[in-house]
Coordinates of C-alpha atoms in Angstrom, one line a residue:
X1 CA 85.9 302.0 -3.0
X2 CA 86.6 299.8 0.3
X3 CA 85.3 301.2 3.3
X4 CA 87.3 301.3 6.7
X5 CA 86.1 297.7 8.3
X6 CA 88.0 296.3 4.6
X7 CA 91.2 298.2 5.1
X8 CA 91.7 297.1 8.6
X9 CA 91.1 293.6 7.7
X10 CA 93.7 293.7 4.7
X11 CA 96.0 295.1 7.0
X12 CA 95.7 293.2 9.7
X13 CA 95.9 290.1 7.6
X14 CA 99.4 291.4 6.2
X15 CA 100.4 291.6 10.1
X16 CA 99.6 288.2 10.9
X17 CA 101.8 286.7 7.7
X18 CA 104.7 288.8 8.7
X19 CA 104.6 287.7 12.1
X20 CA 104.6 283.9 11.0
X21 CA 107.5 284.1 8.9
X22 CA 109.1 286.1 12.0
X23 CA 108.2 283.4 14.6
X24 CA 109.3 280.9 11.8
X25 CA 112.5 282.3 11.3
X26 CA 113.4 282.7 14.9
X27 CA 112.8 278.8 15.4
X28 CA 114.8 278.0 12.9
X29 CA 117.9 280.7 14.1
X30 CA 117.3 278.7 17.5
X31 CA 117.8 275.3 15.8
X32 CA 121.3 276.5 14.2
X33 CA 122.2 277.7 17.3
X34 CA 121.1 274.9 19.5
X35 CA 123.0 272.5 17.0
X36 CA 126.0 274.5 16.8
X37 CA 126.1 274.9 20.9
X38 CA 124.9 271.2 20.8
X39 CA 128.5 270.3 18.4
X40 CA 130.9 272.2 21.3
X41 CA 129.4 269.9 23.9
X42 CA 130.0 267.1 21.9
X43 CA 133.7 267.9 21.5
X44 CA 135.7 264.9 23.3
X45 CA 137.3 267.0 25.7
X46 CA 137.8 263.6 27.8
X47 CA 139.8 262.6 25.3
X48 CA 143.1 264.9 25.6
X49 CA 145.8 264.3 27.4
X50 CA 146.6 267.3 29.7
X51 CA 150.0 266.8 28.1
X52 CA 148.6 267.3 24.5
X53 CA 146.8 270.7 26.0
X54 CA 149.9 271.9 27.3
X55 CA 151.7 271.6 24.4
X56 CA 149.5 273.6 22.3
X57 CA 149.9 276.6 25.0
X58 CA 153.9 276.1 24.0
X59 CA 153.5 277.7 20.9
X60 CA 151.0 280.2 22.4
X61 CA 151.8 284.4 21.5
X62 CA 150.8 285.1 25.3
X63 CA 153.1 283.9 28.3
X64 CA 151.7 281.0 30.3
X65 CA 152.7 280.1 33.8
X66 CA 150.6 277.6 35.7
X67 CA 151.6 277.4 39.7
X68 CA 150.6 274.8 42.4
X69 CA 148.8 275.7 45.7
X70 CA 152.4 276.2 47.1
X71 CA 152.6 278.5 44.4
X72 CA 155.5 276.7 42.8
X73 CA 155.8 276.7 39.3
X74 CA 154.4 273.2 37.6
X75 CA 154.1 274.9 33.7
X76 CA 156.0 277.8 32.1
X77 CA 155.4 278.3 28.1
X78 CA 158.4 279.6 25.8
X79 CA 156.7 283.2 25.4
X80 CA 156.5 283.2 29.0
X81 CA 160.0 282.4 29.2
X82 CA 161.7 284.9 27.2
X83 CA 159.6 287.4 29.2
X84 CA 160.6 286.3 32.2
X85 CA 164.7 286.4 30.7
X86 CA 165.3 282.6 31.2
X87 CA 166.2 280.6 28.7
X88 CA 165.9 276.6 29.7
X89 CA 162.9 275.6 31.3
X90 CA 165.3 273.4 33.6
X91 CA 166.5 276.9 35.4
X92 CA 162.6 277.9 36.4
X93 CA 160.5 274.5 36.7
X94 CA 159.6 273.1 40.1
X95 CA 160.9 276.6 41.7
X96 CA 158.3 278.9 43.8
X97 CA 157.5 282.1 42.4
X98 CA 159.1 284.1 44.9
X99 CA 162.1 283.0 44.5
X100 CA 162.4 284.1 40.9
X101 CA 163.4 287.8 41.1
X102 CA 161.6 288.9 38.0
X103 CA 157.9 287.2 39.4
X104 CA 158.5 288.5 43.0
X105 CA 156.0 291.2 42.5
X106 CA 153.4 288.7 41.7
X107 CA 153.7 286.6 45.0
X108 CA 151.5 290.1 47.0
X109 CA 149.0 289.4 44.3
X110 CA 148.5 285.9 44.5
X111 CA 148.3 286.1 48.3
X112 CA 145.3 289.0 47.7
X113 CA 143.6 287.0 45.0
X114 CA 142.7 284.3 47.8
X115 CA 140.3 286.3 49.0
X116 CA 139.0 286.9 45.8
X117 CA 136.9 284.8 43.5
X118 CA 137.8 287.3 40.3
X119 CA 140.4 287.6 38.1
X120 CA 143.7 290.4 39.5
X121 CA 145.6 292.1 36.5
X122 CA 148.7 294.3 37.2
X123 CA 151.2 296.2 35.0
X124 CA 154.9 295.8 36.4
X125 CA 158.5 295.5 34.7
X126 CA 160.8 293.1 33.8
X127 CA 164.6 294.6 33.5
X128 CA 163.1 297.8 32.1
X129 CA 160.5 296.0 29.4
X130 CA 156.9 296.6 30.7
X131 CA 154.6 293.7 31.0
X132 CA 150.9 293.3 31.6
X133 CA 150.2 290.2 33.9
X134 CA 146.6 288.9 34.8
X135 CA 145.8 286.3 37.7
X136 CA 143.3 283.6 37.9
X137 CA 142.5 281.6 40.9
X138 CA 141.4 277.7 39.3
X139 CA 140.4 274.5 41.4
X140 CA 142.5 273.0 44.3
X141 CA 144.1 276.4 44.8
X142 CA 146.3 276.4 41.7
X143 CA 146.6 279.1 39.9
X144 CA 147.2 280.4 36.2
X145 CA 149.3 283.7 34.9
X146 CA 149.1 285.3 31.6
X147 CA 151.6 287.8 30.7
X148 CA 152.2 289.7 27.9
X149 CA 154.2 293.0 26.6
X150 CA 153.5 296.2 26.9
X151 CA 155.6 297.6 24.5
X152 CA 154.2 299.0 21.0
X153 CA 155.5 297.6 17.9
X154 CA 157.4 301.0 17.2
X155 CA 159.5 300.4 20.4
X156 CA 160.2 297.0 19.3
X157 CA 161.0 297.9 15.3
X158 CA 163.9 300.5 17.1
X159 CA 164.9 298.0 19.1
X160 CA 165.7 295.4 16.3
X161 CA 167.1 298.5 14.4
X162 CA 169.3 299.4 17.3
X163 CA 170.5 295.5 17.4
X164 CA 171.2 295.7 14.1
X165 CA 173.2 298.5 14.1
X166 CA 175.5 297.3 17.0
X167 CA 175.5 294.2 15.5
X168 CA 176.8 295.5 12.1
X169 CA 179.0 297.9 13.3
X170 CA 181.0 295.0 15.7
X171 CA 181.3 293.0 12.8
X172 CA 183.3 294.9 10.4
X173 CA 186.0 295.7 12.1
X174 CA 187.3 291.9 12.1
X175 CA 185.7 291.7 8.8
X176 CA 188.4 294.2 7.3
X177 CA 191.1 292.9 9.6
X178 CA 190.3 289.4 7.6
X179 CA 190.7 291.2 4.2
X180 CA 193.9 292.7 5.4
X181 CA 194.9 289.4 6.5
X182 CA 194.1 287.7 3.6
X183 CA 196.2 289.9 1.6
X184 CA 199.1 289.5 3.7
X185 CA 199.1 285.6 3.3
X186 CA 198.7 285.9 -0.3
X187 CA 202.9 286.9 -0.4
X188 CA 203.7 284.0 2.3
X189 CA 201.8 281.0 1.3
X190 CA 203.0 278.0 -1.7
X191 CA 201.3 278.9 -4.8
X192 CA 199.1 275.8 -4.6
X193 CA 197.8 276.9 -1.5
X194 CA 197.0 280.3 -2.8
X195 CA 193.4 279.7 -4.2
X196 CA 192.3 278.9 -0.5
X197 CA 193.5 282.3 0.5
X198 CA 191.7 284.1 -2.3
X199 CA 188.1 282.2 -1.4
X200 CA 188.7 283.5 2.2
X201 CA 189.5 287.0 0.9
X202 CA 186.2 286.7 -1.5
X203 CA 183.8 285.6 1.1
X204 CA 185.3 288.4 3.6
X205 CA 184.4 290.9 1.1
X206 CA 181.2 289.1 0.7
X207 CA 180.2 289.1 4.3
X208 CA 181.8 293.1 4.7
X209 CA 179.5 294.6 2.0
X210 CA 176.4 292.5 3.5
X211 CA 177.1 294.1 6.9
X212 CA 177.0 297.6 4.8
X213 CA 174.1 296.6 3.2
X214 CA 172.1 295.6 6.3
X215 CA 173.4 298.9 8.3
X216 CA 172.3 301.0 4.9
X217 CA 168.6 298.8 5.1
X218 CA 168.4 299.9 9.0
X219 CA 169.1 303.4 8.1
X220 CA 166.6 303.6 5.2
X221 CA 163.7 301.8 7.5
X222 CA 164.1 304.8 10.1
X223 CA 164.3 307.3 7.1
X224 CA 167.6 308.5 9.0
X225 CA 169.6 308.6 5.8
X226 CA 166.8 310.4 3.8
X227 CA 167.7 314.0 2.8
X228 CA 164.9 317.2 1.2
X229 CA 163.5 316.0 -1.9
X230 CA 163.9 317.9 -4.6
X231 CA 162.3 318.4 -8.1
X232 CA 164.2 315.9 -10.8
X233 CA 164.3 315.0 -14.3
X234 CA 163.1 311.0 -14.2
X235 CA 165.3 310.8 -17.3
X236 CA 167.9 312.6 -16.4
X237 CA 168.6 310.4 -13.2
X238 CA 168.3 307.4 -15.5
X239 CA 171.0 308.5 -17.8
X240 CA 173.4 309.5 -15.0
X241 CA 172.8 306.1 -13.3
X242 CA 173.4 304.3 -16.5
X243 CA 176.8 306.4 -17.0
X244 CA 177.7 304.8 -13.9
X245 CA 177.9 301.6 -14.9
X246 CA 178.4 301.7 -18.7
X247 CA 181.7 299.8 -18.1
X248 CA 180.2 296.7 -17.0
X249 CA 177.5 297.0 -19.3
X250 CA 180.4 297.7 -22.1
X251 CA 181.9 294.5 -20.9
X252 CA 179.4 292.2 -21.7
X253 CA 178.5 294.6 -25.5
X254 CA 175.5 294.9 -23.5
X255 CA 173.9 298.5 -25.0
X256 CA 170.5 300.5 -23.7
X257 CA 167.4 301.0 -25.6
X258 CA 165.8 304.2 -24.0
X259 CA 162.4 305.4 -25.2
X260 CA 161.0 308.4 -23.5
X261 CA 158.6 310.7 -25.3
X262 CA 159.1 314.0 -23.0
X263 CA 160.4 314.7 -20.0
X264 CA 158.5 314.0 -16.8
X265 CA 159.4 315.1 -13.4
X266 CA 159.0 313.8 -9.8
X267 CA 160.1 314.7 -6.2
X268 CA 162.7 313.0 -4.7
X269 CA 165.8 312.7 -2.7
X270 CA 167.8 312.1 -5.8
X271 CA 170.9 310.3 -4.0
X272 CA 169.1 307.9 -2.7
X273 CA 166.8 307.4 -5.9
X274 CA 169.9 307.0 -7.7
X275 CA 171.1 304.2 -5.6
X276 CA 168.1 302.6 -6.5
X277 CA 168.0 303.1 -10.1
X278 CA 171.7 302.0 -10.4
X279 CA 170.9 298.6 -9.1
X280 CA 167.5 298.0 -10.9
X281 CA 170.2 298.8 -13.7
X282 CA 172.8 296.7 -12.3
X283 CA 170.4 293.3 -11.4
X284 CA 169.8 294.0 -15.5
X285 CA 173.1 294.0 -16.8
X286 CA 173.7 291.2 -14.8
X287 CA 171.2 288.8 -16.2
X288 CA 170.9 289.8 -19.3
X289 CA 173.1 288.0 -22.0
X290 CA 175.6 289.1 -23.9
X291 CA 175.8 291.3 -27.2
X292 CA 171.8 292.5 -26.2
X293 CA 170.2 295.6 -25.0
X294 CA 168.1 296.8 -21.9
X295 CA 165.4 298.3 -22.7
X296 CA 164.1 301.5 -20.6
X297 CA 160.8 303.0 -20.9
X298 CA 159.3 306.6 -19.2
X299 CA 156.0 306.8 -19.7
X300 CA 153.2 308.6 -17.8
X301 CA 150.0 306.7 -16.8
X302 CA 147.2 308.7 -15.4
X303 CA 149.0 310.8 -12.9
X304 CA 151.8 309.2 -12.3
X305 CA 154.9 308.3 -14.3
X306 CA 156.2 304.6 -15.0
X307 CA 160.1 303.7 -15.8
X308 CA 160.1 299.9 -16.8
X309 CA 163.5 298.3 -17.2
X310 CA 163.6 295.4 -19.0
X311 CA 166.4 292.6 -19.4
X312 CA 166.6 289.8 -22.1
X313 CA 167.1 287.0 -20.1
X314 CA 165.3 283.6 -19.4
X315 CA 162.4 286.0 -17.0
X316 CA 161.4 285.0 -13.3
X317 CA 159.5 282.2 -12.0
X318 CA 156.0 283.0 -11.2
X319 CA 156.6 282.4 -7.2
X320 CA 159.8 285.2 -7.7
X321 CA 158.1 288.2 -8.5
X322 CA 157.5 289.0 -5.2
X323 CA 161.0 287.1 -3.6
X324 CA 163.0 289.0 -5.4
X325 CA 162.7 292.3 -3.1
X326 CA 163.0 289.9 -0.2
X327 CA 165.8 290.5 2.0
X328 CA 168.7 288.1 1.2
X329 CA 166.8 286.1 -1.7
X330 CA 169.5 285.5 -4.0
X331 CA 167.6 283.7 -6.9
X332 CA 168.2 280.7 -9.0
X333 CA 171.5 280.8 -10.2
X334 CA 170.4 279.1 -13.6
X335 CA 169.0 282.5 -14.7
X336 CA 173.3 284.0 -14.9
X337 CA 176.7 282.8 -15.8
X338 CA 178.1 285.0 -12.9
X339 CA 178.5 283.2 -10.0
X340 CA 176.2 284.7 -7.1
X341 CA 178.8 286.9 -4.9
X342 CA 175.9 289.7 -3.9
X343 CA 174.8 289.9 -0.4
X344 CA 170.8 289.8 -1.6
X345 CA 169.7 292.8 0.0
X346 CA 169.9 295.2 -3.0
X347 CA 166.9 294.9 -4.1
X348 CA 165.6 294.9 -0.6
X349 CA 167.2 298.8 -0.3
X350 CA 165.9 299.3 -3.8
X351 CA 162.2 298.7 -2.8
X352 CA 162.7 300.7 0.8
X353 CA 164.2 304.2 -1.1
X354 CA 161.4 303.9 -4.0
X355 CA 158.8 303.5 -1.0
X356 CA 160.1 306.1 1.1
X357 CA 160.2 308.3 -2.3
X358 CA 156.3 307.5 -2.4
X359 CA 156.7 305.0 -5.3
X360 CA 155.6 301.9 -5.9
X361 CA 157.8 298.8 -7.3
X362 CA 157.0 295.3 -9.3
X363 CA 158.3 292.8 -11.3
X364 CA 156.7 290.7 -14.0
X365 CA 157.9 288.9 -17.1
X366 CA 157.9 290.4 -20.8
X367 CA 155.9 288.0 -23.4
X368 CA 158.2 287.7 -25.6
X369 CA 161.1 286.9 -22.8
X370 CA 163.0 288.7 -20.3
X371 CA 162.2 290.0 -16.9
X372 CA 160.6 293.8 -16.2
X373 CA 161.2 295.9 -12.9
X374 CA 158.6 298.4 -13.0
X375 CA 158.8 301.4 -10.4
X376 CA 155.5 304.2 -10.5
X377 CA 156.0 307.7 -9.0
X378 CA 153.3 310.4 -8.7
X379 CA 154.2 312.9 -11.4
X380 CA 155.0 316.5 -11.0
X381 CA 153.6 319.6 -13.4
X382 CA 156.4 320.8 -15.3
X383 CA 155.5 323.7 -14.6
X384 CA 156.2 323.5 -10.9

């Protein structure tokens, strides 16, 4: 058995190791950090043109304004611009701040800030947008502002929508006028003529159903259009979707392989959910070839349930599964006969109605050939 004096000496013999390899990893710690402090120094900061620097604050997500000691402006970058609501930098450059309306406010500040040897930030508005702006005094009395926005990213998504939505609306009015126009020159025009007059009528229609589409997208992206969801059959809402457009699948002898086991339910606002399904249905017909069948399968993994539509066509490239729900990707048109007359936003709506229905949508390709949409729910009791 060690007596006391033994013990103390084993332990303090312990101590002293673990305070080398402390001391030794400390030194080295200092040595990364010395050399990494020791590469910033070394950085030829001699070496860029002022020019160069400037240029590099042009594409900058803050707002840059550089002033002179006569606190005229020398340096404005484009974010800086469009917050200040100009648009050339020929209508702002070489002017003093006080004589642009929107950076009156500022000139107070900068006078205070002489006195100061700190940084001055502010919060003030520019027509109605709130902005954040921060001062700092440099060398020579010149002087650097930062601005940014103060608005939240909600406030700017309803402003887009908003845009969109006068936007939309303004255009198809003349849109249908065109139509109606088109239709009238149709009966006036030589015969030889005629085919430009159809085109026109073609891309009118065209451009009038992607102005629905993109007001329809708005709507569905502020859940505005959304109504109570209710408890549906999965394959119930297939079938009626597929009823829809059985003549254009009848058209091409295109027929529908449906394999479902049992019914499964989900909750969802079935109008909108339809719209969905018809056009996962509809992009199927459409590249599938004729005198072949879709093939639709309901299944239920874990707790949710999975519809996969699949179409026997030449498949998506690798880079397309994710495009394809883009907003106006239209594809390759290699992969149809039909000439490509869609606005490329259904899709787009299809993905925004099965994620507002708490789904989940993907496409892949089949092994043996042909494309699959998949779209996942979370599965109800049938009992409910």
């Amino acid at each position: 058995m060690k007596t006391l004096q033994e013990v103390l000496l084993f332990l303090h013999q312990k101590w002293k190791i673990k305070v080398k390899h402390f001391s030794q990893s400390k030194e080295k710690k200092f040595e990364i950090d010395k050399n990494k402090y020791k590469r910033t120094i070394d950085f030829p900061f001699d070496k860029i043109r002022p020019q160069e620097m400037l240029s590099w604050l042009d594409y900058s997500s803050q707002g840059w304004i550089i002033l002179s000691s006569d606190l005229t402006i020398k340096f404005i970058n484009k974010k800086a611009l469009s917050l200040v609501r100009f648009i050339k930098y020929k209508d702002i450059i070489g002017k003093a701040i006080n004589d642009i309306n929107e950076l009156e406010v500022l000139r107070n500040k900068i006078l205070y800030s002489r006195k100061k040897n700190f940084p001055i930030s502010l919060d003030f508005t520019i027509a109605g947008e709130p902005i954040w702006a921060k001062i700092i005094r440099g060398s020579k009395k010149s002087y650097l502002i930062m601005l940014e926005s103060k608005l939240s990213i909600e406030s700017i998504k309803k402003r887009q929508n908003q845009l969109i939505n006068d936007v939309s609306h303004e255009l198809k009015t003349p849109l249908t006028s065109l139509i109606l126009i088109g239709d009238r020159l149709e009966e006036v025009i030589s015969k030889k003529d005629r085919y430009l007059v159809k085109r026109l009528k073609k891309e009118s229609k065209r451009l009038r159903k992607m102005v629905e589409e993109t007001l329809e997208l708005s709507k569905l992206e502020s859940s505005e259009s959304f109504n109570k969801n209710k408890k549906i059959s999965i394959s119930d809402l297939v079938m009626e979707s597929w009823q829809t457009l059985k003549p254009l699948a009848e058209k091409k002898d295109i027929k529908i392989n449906l394999l479902i086991p049992t019914k499964y339910f989900i909750s969802a606002d079935i109008e909108n959910l339809k719209r969905a399904f018809i056009n996962i249905l509809d992009n199927a017909i459409r590249y599938s070839p004729a005198n072949e069948e879709i093939q639709i399968e309901i299944f239920k993994r874990d707790s949710s349930v999975v519809m996969r539509v699949r179409d026997k066509g030449i498949g998506l490239e690798e880079n397309e599964f994710n495009d394809i729900f883009s907003r106006f990707y239209r594809g390759d048109p290699s992969r149809t006969k039909f000439k490509k007359s869609g606005s490329g936003l259904g899709l787009s709506i299809t993905k925004k109605i099965i994620n507002n229905n708490k789904g989940f949508i993907k496409a892949f390709n089949h092994k043996d050939g042909g494309a699959i949409i998949e779209t996942i729910f979370p599965c109800l009791n049938t009992d409910l």
